[in-house]
Coordinates of C-alpha atoms and ligand atoms in Angstrom, one line a residue:
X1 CA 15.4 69.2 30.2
X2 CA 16.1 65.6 29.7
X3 CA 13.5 63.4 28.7
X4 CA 12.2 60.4 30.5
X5 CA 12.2 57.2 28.3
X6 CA 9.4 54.9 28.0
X7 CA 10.3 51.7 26.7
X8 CA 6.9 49.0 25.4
X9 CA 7.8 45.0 25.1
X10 CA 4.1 44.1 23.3
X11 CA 3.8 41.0 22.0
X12 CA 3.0 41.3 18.0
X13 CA -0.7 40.4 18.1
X14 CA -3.1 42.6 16.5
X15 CA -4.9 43.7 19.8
X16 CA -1.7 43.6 22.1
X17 CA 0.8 45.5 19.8
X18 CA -1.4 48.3 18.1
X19 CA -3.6 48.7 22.0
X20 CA -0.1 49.9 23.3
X21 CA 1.1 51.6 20.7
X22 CA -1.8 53.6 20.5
X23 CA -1.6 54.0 24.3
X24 CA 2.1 55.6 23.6
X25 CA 0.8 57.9 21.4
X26 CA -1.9 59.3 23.2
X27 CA 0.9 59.8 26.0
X28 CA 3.2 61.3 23.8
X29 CA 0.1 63.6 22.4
X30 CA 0.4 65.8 25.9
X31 CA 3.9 64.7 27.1
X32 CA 6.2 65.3 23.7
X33 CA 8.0 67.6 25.5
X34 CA 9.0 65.2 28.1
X35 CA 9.0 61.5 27.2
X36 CA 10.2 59.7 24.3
X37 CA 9.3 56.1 23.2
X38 CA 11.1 53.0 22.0
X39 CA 9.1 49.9 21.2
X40 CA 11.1 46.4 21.7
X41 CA 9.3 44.8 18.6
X42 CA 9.0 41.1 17.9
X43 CA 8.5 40.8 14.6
X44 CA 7.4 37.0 14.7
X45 CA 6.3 34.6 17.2
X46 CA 5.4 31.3 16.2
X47 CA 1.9 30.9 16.8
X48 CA 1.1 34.8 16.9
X49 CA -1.0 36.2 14.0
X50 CA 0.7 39.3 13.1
X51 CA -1.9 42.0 13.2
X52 CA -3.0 42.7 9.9
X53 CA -0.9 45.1 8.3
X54 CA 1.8 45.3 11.1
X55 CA 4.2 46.1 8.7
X56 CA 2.4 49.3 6.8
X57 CA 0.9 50.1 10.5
X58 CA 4.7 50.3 11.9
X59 CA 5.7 52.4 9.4
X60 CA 2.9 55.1 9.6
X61 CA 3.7 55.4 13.5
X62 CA 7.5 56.0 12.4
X63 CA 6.4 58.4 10.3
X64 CA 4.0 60.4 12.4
X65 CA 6.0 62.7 13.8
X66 CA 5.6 62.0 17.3
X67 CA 9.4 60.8 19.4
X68 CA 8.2 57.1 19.1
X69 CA 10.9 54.5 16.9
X70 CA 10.6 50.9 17.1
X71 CA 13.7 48.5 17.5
X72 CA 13.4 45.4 16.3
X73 CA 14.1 42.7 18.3
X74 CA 16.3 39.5 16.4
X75 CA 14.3 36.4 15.2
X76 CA 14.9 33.4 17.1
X77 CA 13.9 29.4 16.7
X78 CA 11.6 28.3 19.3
X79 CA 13.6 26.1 21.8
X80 CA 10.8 22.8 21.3
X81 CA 8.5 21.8 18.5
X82 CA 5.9 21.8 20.9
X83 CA 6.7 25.5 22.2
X84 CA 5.2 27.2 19.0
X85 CA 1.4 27.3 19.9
X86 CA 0.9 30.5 20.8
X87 CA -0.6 29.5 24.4
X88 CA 0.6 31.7 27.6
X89 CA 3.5 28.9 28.3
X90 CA 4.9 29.1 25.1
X91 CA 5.1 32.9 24.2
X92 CA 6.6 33.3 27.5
X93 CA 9.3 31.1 27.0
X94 CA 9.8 32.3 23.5
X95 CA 10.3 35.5 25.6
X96 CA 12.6 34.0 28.0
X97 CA 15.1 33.0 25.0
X98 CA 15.0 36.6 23.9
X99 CA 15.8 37.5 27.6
X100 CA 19.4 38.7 26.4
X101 CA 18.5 40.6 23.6
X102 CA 15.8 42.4 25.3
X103 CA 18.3 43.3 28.2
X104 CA 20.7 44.7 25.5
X105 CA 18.4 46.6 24.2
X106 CA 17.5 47.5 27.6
X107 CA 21.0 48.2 29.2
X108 CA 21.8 50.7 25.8
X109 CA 18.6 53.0 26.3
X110 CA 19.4 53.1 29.8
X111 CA 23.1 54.2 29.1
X112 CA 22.0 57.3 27.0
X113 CA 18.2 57.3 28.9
X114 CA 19.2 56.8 32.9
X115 CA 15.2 57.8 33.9
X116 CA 13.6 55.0 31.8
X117 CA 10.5 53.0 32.3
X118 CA 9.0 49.5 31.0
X119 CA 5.3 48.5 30.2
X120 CA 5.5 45.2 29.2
X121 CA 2.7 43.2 27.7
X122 CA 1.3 41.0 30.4
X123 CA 2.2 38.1 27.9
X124 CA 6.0 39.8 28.4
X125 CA 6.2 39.8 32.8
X126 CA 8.7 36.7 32.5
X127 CA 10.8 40.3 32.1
X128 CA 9.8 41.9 35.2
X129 CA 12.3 40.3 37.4
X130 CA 15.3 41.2 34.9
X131 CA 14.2 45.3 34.9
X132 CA 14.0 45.3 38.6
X133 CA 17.7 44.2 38.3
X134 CA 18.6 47.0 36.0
X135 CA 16.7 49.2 38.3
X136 CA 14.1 49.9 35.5
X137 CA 10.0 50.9 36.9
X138 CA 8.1 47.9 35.2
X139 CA 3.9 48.3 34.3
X140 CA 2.2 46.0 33.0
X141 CA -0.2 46.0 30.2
X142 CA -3.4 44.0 30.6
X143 CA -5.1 43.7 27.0
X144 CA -8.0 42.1 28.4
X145 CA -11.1 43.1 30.8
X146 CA -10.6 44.1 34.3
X147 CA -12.7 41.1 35.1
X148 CA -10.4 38.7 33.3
X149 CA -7.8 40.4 35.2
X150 CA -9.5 39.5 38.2
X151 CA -9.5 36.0 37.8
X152 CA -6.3 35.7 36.8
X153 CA -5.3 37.5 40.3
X154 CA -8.1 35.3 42.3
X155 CA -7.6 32.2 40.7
X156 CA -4.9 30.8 43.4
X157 CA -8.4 31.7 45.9
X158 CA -10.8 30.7 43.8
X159 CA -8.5 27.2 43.0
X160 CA -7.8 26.4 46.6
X161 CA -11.2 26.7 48.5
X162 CA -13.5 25.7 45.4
X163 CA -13.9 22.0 45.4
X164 CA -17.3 21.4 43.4
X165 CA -17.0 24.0 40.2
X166 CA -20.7 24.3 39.3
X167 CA -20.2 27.7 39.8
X168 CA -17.9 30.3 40.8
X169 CA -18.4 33.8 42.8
X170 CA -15.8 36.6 42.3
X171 CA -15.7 39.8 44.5
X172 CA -16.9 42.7 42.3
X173 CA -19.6 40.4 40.1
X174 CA -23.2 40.3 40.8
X175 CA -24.0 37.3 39.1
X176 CA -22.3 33.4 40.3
X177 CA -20.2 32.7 36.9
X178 CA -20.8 29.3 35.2
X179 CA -17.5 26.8 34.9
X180 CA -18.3 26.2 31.7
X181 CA -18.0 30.4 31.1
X182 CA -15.0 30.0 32.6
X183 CA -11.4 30.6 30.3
X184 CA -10.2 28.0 28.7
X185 CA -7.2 27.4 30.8
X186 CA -9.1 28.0 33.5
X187 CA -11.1 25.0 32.9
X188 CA -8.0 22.6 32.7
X189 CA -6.3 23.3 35.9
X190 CA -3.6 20.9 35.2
X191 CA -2.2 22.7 31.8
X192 CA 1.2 24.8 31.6
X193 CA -1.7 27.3 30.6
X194 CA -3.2 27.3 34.1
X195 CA -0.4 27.3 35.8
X196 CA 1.0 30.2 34.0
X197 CA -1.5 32.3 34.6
X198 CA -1.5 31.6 38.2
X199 CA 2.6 31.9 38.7
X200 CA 2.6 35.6 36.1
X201 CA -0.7 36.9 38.0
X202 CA 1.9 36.9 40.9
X203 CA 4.5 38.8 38.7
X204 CA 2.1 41.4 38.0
X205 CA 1.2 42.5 41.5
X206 CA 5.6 43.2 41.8
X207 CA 5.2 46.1 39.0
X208 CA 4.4 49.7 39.9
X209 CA 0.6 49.5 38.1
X210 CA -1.3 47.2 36.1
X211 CA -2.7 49.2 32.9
X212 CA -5.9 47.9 31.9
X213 CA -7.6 48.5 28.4
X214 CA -10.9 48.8 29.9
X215 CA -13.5 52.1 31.0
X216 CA -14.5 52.6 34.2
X217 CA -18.5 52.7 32.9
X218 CA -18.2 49.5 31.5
X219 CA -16.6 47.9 34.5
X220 CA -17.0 50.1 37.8
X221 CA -17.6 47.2 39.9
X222 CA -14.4 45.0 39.1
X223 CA -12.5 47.8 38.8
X224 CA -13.2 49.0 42.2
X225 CA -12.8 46.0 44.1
X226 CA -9.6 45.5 42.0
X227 CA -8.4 49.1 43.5
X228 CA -9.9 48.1 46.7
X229 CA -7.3 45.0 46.6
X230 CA -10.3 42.2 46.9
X231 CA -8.6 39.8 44.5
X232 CA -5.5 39.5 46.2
X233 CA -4.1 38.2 49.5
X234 CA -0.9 38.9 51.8
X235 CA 0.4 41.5 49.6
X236 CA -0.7 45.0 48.3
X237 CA -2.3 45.4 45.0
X238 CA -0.4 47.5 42.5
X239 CA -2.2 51.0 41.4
X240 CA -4.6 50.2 38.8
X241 CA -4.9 52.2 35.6
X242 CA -8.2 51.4 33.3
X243 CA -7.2 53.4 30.0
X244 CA -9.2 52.2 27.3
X245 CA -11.2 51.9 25.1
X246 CA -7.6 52.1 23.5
X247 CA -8.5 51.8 19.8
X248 CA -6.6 51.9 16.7
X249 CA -8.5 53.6 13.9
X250 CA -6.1 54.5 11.4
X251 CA -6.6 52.7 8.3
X252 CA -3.6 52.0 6.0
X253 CA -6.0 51.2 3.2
X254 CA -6.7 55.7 3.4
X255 CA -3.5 55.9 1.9
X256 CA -4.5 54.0 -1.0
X257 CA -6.5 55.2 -3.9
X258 CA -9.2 52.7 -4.3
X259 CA -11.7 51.9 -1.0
X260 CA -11.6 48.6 -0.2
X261 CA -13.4 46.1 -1.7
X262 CA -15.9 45.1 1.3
X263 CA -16.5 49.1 1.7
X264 CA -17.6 49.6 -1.4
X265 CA -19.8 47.0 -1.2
X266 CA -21.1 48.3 2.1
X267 CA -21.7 52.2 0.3
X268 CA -24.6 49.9 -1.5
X269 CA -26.2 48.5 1.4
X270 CA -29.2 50.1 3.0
X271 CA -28.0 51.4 6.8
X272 CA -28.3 49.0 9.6
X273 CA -29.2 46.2 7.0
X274 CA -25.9 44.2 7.2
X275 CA -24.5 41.6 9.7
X276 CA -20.9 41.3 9.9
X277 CA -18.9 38.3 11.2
X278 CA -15.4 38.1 12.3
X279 CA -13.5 36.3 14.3
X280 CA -10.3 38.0 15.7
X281 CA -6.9 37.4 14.4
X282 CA -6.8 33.5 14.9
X283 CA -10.6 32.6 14.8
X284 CA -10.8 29.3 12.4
X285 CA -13.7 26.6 11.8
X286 CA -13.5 23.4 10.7
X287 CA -15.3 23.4 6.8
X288 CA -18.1 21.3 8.4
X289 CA -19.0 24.1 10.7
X290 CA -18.2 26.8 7.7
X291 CA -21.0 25.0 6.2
X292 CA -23.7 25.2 8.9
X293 CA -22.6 29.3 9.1
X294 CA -23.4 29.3 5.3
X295 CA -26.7 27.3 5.5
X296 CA -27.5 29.9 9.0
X297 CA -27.2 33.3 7.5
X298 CA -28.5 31.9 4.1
X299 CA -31.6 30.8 5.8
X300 CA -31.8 34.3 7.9
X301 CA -32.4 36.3 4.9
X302 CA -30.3 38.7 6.1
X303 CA -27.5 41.0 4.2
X304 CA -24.5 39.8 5.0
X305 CA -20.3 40.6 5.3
X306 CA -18.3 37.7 6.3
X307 CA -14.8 37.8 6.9
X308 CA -14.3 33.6 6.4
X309 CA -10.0 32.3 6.6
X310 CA -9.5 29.1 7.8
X311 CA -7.4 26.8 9.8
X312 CA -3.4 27.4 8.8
X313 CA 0.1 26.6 10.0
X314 CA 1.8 29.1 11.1
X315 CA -1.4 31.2 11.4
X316 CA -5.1 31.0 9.6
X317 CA -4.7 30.9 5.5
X318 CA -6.9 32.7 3.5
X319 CA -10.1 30.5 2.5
X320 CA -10.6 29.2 -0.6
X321 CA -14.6 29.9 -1.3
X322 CA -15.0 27.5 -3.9
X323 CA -14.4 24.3 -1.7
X324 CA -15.3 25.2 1.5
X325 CA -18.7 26.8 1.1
X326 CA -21.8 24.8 0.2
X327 CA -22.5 23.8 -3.6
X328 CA -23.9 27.2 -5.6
X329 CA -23.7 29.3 -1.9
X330 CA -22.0 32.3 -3.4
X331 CA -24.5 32.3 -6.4
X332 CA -27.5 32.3 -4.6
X333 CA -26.3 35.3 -1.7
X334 CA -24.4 37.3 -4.7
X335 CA -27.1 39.8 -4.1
X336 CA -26.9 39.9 -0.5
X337 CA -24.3 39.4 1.1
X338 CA -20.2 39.4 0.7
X339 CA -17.6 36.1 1.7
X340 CA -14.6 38.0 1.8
X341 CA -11.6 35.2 1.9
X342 CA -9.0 37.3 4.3
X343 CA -8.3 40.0 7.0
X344 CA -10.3 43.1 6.9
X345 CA -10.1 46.5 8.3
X346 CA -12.7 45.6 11.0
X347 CA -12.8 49.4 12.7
X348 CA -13.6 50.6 9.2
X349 CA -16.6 48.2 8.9
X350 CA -18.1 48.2 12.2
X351 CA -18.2 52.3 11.6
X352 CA -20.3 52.0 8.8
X353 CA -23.2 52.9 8.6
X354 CA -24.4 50.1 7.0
X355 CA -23.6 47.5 9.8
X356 CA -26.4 46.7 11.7
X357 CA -25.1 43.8 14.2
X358 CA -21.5 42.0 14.6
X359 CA -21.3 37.9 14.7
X360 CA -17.7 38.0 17.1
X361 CA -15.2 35.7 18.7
X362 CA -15.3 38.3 21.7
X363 CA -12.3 38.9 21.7
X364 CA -11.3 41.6 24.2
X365 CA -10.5 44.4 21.1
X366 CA -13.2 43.5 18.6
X367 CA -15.8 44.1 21.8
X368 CA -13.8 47.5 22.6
X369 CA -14.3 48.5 19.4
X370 CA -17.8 47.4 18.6
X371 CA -19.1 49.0 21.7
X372 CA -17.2 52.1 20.7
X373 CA -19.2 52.0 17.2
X374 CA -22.6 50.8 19.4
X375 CA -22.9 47.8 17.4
X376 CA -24.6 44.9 19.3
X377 CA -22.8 41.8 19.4
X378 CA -24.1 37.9 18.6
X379 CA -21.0 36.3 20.8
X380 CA -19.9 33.7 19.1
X381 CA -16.5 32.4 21.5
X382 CA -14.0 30.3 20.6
X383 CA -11.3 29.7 22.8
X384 CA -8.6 31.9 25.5
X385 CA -11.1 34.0 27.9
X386 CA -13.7 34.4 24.9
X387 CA -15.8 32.5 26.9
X388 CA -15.7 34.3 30.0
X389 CA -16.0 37.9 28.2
X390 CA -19.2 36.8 26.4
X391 CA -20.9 35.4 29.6
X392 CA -20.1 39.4 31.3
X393 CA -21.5 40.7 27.8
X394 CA -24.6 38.8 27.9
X395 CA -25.3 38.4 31.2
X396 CA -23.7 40.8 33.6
X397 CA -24.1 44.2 30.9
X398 CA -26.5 43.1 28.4
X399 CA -24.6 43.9 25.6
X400 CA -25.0 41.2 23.3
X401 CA -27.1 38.3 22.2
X402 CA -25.5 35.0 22.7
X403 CA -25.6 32.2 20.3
X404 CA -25.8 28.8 22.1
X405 CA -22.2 27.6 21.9
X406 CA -22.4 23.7 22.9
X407 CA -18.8 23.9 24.4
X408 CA -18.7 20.1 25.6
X409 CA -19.2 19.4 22.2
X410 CA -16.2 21.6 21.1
X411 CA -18.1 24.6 19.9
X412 CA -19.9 23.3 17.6
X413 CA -23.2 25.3 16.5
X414 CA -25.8 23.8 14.2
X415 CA -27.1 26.1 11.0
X416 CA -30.2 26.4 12.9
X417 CA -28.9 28.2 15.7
X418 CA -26.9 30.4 13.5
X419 CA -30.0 31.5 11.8
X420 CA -31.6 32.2 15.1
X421 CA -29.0 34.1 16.5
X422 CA -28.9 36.4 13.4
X423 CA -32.7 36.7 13.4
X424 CA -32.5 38.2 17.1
X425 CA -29.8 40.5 16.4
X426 CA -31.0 41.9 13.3
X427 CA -34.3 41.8 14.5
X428 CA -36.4 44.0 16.7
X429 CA -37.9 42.1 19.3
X430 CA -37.9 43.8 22.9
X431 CA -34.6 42.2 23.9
X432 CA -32.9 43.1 21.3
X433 CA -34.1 46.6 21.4
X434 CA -32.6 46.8 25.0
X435 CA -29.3 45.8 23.4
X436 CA -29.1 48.1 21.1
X437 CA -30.2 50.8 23.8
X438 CA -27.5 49.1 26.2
X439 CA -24.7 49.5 22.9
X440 CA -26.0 53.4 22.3
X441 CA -25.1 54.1 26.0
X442 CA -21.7 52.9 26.1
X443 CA -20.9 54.4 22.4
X444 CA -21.3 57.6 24.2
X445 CA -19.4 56.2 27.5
X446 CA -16.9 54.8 25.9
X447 CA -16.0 57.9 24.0
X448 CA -16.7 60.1 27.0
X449 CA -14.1 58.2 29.0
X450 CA -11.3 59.0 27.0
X451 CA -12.0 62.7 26.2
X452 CA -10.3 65.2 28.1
X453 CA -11.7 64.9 31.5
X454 CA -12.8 61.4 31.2
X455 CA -12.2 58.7 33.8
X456 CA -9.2 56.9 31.2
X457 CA -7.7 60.4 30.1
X458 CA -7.7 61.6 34.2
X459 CA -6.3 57.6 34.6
X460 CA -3.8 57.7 31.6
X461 CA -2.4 61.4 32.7
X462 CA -2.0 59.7 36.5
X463 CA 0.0 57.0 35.0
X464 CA 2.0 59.4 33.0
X465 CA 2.5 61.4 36.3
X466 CA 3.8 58.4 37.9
X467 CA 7.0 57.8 35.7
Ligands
LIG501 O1 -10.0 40.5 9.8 C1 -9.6 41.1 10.9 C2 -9.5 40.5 12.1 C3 -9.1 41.3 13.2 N1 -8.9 42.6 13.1 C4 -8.4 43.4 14.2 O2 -7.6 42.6 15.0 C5 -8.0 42.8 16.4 C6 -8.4 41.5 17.0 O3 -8.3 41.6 18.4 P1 -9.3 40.8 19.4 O4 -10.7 41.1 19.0 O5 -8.9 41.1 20.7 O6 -9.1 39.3 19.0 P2 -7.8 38.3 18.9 O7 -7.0 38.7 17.8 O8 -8.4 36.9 18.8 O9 -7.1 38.6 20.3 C7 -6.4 37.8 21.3 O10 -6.1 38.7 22.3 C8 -7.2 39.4 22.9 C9 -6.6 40.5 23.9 O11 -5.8 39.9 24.8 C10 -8.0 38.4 23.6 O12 -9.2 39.0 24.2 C11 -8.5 37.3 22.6 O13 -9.3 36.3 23.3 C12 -7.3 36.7 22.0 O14 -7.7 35.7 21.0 C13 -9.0 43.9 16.4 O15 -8.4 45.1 16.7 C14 -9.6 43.8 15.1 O16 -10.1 45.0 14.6 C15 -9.0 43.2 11.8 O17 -8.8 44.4 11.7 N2 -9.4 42.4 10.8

């Protein structure tokens, strides 16, 4: 028999590119017989951060055996100076240029492949329109939560009734959600930003299911009133498909001899002593606010991993310790904690043992994955719909602690309040000890949903049976 071709269009961000990837391969783990993948890969975008090791990761997917081969998609020059920040508006058009090559690429499987179907990365639905002329099924891939998917598809409701914006109430949430929670394009409702999201949330309700990397025990509510249609109006709601947690654990850095550095450091730490911050692929502070981090977990006493790159054109630079961290800082925490200046292999850290608590942007993977590993989070956001998911992890699941992040005064957060946050979350006072219960819970869930039988594997094998 002829197999069915399943074609991905992910942008190349870490969480976007490896989340559907990994999504492929656990289709093609109980459909190999049947289905066979191509990924349309961008290998730049300007303002994207690669994921770290995209190259090394691409290659170990090639080589896994499984019918999965990436095509690489040419490199083009933005069309505008000012279309190279990485927002919504200007990956989209960046995609729009590419519009030919993709449908090249498209046209040629189809020639050889007639029964082929697209997920695109909800970044990617500016290509809906041109599958549905090729007569090609199009999904879309949400990388986010279902409840950032739900504002997206309420927002033109939310928008048009809401005239004071105190507060917002969304079908599906218990608790009124603050503007200032709110995403950041959300809160500029005259940005290209805004109105992106408005005009693609429309695209995504023309595909034939919205994948979401989510798990029906973390989000039940939003995800049923999503299925019940409550976020939309006049038309249908496409079938919804929660799938996650979709994580990618495969570390490159097995195939090399030596553990990495910031392991081996780990291997000498007590278990549960250490707090880890990252910050996603993009996550940059000014070397002010560096400083105030330095002076807060200093001041907390507490073991300490920090993942520290700053601010960098095209994408963050690696930091250079010596003038951005306070005079003699390294000296004085050599015995307690580790400033690593670069990427890490975050999955591998967060399952160690000795990681006690995770200082994060709250971005939608690094909260996938530290639920997954039932680490509790200090939610540090910083921009996109960072806001928004640390408000549902705090408030709505009591998943995390938050750290008091003065948004009017552009994020900043005073040493003080760093060394408070990292005394709750490595601390055991009662509300802590709820969050930890609260992250032991969904460790199990989490996993439980995507084992055979689970509510993602039962979701991912209706999805499959849908092509
Ligand atoms: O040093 C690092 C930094 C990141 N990662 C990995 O990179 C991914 C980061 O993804 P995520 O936590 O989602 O953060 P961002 O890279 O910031 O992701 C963007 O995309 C997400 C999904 O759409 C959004 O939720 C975020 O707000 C947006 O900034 C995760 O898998 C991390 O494990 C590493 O392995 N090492």
């Amino acid at each position: 028999m002829a197999k069915k071709g399943l074609v991905l269009l992910p942008i190349p961000a870490a969480g976007h590119l490896k989340a559907m990837v990994e999504t492929a391969l656990k289709l093609l783990h109980h459909h190999s017989d049947v289905l066979s993948v191509t990924v349309l890969l961008m290998n730049s975008i300007p303002g994207v951060s690669l994921a770290p090791n995209h190259h090394t990761y691409i290659h170990s997917i090639t080589s896994s055996g499984f019918d999965i081969h990436f095509e690489e998609l040419p490199l083009i020059d933005p069309p505008h100076s000012d279309e190279k920040d990485g927002s919504p508006a200007s990956i989209s058009l960046y995609i729009q240029k590419l519009l030919p090559h993709i449908n090249a690429s498209l046209s040629n499987i189809l020639s050889s492949t007639p029964s082929t179907t697209l997920i695109v990365d909800f970044f990617a639905s500016t290509v809906v329109d041109e599958a549905k002329k090729l007569g090609i099924s199009t999904y879309v891939f949400f990388t986010s939560g279902a409840a950032m998917l739900a504002l997206v598809l309420y927002g033109p409701v939310l928008f048009d009734k809401k005239k004071s914006m105190e507060v917002f109430e969304l079908p599906g949430m218990d608790e009124p959600i603050p503007y200032l929670s709110l995403p950041t394009s959300f809160t500029m409702t005259n940005s290209a930003s805004f109105s992106w999201f408005l005009y693609h949330g429309r695209r995504f309700l023309e595909t034939k299911g919205m994948i979401i990397n989510t798990f029906t025990a973390l989000e039940s509510q939003v995800i049923k009133a999503l299925e019940d249609g409550l976020y939309v109006h006049g038309s249908p709601t496409p079938p919804i498909y929660p799938i996650g947690p979709v994580i990618s654990l495969q570390n490159p850095s097995n195939e090399e001899k030596e553990q990495h550095e910031t392991i081996k450091w780990l291997d000498g730490q007590d278990p549960g002593s250490v707090v880890f911050l990252c910050f996603g692929s993009m996550g940059t502070f000014t070397v002010s606010q560096v400083k105030e981090i330095a002076h807060g977990v200093e001041r907390s006493g507490h073991r300490f991993l920090w993942s520290l790159r700053m601010t960098g054109l095209p994408v963050p630079s690696n930091a250079l310790l010596d003038e951005v961290l306070p005079e003699k800082f390294l000296e004085r925490t050599r015995d307690r904690g580790l400033v690593w200046p670069a990427t890490v292999h975050q999955t591998e850290i967060l399952a160690h043992r000795a990681v006690g608590g995770f200082v994060s942007h709250c971005g939608w993977n690094s909260i996938l994955e530290s639920l997954w590993f039932g680490v509790p989070m200090l939610s540090w956001p910083l921009y996109a719909e960072q806001h928004f998911n640390a408000y549902r992890m705090v408030k709505s699941h009591g998943l995390a602690v938050e750290l008091r992040v003065d948004r009017k005064d552009g994020g900043f957060v005073s040493g003080e309040e760093v060394e408070n946050g990292v005394r709750v979350l490595m601390g055991d006072s009662e509300e802590v000890k709820k969050v930890k219960e609260r992250c032991g819970q969904m460790k199990v869930e989490s996993r439980r949903a995507v084992e055979e039988g689970g509510s993602s594997f039962v979701s991912l094998q209706r999805l499959a049976g849908s092509f």
